mmCIF file of C-alpha atoms (C1' of nucleotides) in Angstrom:
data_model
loop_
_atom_site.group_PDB
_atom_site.id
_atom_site.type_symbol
_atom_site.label_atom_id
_atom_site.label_comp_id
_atom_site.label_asym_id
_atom_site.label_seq_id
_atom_site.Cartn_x
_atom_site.Cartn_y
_atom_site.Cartn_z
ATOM 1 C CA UNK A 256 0.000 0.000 0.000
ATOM 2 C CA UNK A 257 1.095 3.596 0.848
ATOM 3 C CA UNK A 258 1.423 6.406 3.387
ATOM 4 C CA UNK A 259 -2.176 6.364 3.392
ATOM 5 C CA UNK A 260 -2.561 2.728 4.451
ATOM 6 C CA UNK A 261 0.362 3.579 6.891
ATOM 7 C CA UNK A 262 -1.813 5.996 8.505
ATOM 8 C CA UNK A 263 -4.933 3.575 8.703
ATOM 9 C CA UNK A 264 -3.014 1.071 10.318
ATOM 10 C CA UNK A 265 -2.044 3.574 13.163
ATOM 11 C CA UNK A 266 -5.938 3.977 13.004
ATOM 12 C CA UNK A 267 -6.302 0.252 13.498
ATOM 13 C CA UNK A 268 -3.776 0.207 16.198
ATOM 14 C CA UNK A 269 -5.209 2.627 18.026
ATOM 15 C CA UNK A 270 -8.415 0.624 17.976
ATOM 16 C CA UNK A 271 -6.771 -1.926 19.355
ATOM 17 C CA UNK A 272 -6.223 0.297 22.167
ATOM 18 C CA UNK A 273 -9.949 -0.092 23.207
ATOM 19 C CA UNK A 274 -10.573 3.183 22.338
ATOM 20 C CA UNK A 275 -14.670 2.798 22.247
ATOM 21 C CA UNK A 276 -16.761 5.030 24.571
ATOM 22 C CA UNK A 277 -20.463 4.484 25.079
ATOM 23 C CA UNK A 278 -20.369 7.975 23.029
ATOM 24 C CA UNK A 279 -18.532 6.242 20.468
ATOM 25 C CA UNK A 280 -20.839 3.275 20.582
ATOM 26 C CA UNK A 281 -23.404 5.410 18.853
ATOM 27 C CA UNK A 282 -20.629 7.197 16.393
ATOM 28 C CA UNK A 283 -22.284 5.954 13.375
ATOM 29 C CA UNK A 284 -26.415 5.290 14.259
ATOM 30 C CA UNK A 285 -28.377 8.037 15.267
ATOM 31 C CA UNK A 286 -27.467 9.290 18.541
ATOM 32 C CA UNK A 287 -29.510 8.654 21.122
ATOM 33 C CA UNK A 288 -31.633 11.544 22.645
ATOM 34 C CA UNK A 289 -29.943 13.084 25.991
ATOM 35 C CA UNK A 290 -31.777 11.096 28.350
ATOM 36 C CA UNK A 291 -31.912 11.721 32.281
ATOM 37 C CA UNK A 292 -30.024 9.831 34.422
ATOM 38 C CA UNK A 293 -31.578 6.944 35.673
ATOM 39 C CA UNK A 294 -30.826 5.409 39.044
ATOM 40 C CA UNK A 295 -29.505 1.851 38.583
ATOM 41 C CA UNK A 296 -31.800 -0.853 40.083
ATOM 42 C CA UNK A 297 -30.612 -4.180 40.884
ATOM 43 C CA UNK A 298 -29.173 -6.247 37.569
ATOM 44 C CA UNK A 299 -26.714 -3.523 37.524
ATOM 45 C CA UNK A 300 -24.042 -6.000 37.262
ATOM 46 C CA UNK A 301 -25.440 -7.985 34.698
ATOM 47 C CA UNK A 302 -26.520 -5.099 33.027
ATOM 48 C CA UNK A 303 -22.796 -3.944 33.093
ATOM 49 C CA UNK A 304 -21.541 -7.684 32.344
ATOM 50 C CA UNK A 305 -23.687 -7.869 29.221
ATOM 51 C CA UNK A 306 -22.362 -4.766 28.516
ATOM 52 C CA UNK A 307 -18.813 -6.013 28.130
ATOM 53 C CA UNK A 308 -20.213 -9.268 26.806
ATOM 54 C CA UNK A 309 -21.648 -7.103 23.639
ATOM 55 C CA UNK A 310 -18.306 -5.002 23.605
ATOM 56 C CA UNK A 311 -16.192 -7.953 23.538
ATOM 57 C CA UNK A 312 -18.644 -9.224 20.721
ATOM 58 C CA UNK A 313 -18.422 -6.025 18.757
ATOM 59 C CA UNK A 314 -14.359 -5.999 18.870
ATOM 60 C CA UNK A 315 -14.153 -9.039 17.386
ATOM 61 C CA UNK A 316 -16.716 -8.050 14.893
ATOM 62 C CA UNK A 317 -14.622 -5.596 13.985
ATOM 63 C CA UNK A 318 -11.484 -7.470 13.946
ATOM 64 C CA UNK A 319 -12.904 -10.055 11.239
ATOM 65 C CA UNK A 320 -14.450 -6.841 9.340
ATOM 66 C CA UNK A 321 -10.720 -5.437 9.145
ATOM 67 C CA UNK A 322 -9.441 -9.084 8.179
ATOM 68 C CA UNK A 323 -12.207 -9.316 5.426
ATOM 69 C CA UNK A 324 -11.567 -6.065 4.283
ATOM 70 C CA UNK A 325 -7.873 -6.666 3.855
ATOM 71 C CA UNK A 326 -8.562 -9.921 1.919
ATOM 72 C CA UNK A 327 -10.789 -7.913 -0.296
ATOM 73 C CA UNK A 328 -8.033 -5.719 -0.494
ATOM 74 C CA UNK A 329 -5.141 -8.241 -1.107
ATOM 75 C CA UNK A 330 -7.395 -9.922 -3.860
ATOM 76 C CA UNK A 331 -7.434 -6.088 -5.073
ATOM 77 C CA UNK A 332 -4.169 -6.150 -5.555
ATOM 78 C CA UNK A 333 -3.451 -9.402 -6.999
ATOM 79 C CA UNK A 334 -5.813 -8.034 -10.022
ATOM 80 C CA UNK A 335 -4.016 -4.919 -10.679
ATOM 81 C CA UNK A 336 -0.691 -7.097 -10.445
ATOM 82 C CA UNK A 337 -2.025 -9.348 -13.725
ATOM 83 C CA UNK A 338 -3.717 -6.020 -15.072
ATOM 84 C CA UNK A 339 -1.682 -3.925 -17.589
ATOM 85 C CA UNK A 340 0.799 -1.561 -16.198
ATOM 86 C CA UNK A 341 -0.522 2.124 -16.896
ATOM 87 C CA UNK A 342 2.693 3.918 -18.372
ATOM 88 C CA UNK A 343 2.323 7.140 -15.554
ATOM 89 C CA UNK A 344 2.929 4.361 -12.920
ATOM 90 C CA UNK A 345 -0.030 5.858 -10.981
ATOM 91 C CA UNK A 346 -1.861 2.885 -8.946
ATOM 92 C CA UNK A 347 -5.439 2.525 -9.857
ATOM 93 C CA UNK A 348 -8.423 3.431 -7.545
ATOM 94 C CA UNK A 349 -10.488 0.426 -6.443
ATOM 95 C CA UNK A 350 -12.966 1.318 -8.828
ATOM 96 C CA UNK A 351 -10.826 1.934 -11.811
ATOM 97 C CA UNK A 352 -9.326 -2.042 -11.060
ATOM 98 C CA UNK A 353 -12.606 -3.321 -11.350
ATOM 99 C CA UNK A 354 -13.644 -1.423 -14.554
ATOM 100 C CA UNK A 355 -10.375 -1.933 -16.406
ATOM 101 C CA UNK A 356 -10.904 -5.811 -15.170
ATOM 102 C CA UNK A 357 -13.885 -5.887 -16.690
ATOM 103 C CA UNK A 358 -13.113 -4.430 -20.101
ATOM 104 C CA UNK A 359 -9.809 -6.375 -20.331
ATOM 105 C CA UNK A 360 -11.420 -9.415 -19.617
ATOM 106 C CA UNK A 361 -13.619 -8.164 -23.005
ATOM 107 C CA UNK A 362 -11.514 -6.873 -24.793
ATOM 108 C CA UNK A 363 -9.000 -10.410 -24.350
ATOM 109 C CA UNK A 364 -12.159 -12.138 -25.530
ATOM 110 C CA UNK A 365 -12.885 -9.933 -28.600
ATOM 111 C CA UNK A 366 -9.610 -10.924 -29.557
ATOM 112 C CA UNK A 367 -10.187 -14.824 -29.375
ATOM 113 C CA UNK A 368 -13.559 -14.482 -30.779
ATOM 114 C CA UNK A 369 -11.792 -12.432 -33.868
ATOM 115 C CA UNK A 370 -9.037 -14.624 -34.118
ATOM 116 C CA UNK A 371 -10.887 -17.612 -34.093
ATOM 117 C CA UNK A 372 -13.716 -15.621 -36.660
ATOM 118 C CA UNK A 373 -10.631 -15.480 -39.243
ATOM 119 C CA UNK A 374 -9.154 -18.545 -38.742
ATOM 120 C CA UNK A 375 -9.723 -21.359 -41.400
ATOM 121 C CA UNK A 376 -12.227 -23.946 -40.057
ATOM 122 C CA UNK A 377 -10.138 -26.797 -41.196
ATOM 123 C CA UNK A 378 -7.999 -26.212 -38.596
ATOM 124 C CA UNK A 379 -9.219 -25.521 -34.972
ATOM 125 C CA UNK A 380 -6.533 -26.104 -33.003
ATOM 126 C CA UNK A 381 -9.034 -25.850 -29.633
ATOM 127 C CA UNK A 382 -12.587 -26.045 -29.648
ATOM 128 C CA UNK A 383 -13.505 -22.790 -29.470
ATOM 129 C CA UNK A 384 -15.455 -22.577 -32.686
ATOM 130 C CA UNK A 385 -18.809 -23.854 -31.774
ATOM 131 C CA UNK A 386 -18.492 -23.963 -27.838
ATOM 132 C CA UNK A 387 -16.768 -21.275 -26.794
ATOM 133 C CA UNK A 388 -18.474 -18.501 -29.297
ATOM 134 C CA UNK A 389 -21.828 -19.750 -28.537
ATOM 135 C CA UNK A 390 -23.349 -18.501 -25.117
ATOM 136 C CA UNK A 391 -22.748 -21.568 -23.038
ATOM 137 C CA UNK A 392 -19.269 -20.438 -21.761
ATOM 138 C CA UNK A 393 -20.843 -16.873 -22.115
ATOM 139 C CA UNK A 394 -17.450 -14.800 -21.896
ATOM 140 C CA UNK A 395 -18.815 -10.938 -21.787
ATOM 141 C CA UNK A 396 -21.063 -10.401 -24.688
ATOM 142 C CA UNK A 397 -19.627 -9.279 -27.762
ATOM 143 C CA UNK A 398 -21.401 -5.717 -27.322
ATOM 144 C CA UNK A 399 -18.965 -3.454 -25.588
ATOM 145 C CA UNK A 400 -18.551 -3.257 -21.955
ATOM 146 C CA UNK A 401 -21.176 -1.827 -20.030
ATOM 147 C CA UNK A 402 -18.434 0.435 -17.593
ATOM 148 C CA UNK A 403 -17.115 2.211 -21.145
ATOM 149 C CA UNK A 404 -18.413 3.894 -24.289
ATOM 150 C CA UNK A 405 -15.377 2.201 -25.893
ATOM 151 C CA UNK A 406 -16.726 0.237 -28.720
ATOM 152 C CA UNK A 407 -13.761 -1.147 -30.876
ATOM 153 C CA UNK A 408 -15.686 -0.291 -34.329
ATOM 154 C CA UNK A 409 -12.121 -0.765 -35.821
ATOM 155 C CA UNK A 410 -9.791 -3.516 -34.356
ATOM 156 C CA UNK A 411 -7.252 -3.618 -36.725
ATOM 157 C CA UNK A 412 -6.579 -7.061 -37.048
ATOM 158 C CA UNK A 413 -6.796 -10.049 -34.520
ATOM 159 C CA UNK A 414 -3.496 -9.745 -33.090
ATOM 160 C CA UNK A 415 -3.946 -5.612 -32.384
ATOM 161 C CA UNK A 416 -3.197 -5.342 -29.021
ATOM 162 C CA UNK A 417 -6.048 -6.295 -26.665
ATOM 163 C CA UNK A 418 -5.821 -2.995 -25.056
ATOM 164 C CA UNK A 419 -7.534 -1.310 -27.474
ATOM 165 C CA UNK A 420 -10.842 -2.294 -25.608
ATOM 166 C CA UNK A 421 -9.295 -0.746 -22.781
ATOM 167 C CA UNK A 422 -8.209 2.863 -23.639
ATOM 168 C CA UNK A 423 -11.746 4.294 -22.965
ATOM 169 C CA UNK A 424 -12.127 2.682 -19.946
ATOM 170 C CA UNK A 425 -10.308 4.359 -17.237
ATOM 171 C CA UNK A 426 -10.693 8.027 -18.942
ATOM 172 C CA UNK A 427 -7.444 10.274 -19.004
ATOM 173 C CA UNK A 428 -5.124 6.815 -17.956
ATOM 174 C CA UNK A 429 -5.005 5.048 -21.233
ATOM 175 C "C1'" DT B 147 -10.454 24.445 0.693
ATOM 176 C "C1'" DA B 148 -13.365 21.083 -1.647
ATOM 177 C "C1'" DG B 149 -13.617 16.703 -3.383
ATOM 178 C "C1'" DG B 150 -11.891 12.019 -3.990
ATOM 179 C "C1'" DC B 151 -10.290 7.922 -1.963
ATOM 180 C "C1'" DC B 152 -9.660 5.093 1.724
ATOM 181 C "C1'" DA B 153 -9.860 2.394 6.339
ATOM 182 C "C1'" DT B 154 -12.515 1.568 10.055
ATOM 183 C "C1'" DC B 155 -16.535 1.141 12.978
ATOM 184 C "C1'" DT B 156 -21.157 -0.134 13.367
ATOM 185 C "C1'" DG B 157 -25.785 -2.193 13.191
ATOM 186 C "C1'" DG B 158 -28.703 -4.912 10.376
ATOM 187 C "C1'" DT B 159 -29.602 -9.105 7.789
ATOM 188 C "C1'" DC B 160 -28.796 -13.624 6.188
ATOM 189 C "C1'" DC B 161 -26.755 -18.086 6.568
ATOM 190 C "C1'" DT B 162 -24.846 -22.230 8.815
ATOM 191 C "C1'" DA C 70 -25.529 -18.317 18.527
ATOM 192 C "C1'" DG C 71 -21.980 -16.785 15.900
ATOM 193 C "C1'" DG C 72 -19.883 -15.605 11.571
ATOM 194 C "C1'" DA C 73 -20.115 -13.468 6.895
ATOM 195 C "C1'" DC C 74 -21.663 -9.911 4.267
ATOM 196 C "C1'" DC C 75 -23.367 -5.399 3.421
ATOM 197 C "C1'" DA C 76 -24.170 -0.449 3.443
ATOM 198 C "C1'" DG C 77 -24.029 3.896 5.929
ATOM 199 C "C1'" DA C 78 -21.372 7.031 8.747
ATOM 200 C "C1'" DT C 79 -17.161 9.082 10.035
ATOM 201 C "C1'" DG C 80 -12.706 11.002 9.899
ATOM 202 C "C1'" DG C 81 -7.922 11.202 7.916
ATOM 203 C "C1'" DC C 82 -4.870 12.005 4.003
ATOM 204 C "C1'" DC C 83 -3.878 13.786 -0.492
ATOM 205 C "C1'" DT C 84 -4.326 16.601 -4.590
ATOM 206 C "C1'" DA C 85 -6.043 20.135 -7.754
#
DNA sequence: TAGGCCATCTGGTCCT
DNA sequence: AGGACCAGATGGCCTA
């Protein structure tokens, strides 16, 4: 990652420093209205054992949120790794991964379904022809991906870079 | 300074 | 009951 995940794992440490108030309890729901104080009766143990019960509960909600989180996050980054390099170097947003997933993944299977349109049928050398090009392996439609006005009405040839389909996608990158 | 991106917390819902 | 998943809220950092 970067200084920015640098400074979120301070954040997380500092979590780890029990850091939740009742006040912070409420951070994100709507807080409660100020209510009077109300004198304790009985159960008051309980009430404060359940108390930590559901705080204990909540921490280690939180801990397998953060651990999800940074899965999603690692699987992230495993995409951009097989993803084409942009030439600026710049690391792409989490949205921009997903969308320039999606029209590689098309724009890699415009080029099979091309290459496979202009080869001679006498010689399939894997069964793509009436298979693969048919629905039942579905690979994105042939119409152009739904994240970018990019629609190739040009390839030049079957073996034109697959990154054509991808220069509209992530505007300004490619 | 505003806006974008991100990590984290949180409560709700669904599933096992 | 407890975990996974999700979406909203919040606050920090960075950049134009």
């Amino acid at each position: 990652m970067d200084a920015r995940a640098h400074v979120h794992d301070i954040d997380s440490n500092s979590c780890d420093f029990f850091p939740l108030t009742d006040d912070d309890d409420s951070r994100a729901s709507a807080p409660p209205p100020p209510q009077k104080k109300k004198r304790r009766r009985g159960r008051a143990r309980s009430a404060t054992a359940v108390h930590v019960v559901k705080k204990s509960r909540r921490l280690k909600a939180n801990d397998r949120e953060r651990n999800r989180m940074h899965n999603l996050n690692d699987a992230l980054e495993e995409l951009r790794e097989v993803l084409p390099a942009l030439p600026d170097d710049s690391k792409l947003t989490k949205i921009e991964t997903l969308r320039l997933a999606h029209n590689y993944i098309w724009a890699l299977s415009e080029t099979l379904r091309i290459a496979d349109l202009t080869r001679t049928p006498a010689e399939p050398w894997f069964s793509c022809s009436s298979s693969s090009s048919s629905s039942s392996s579905s690979p994105p439609s042939s119409s152009s991906p739904a994240y970018s006005a990019c629609s190739p009405a040009s390839p030049a040839s079957p073996h034109h870079d697959a990154l054509f389909g991808l220069r509209a996608l992530v505007p300004g990158v490619l």
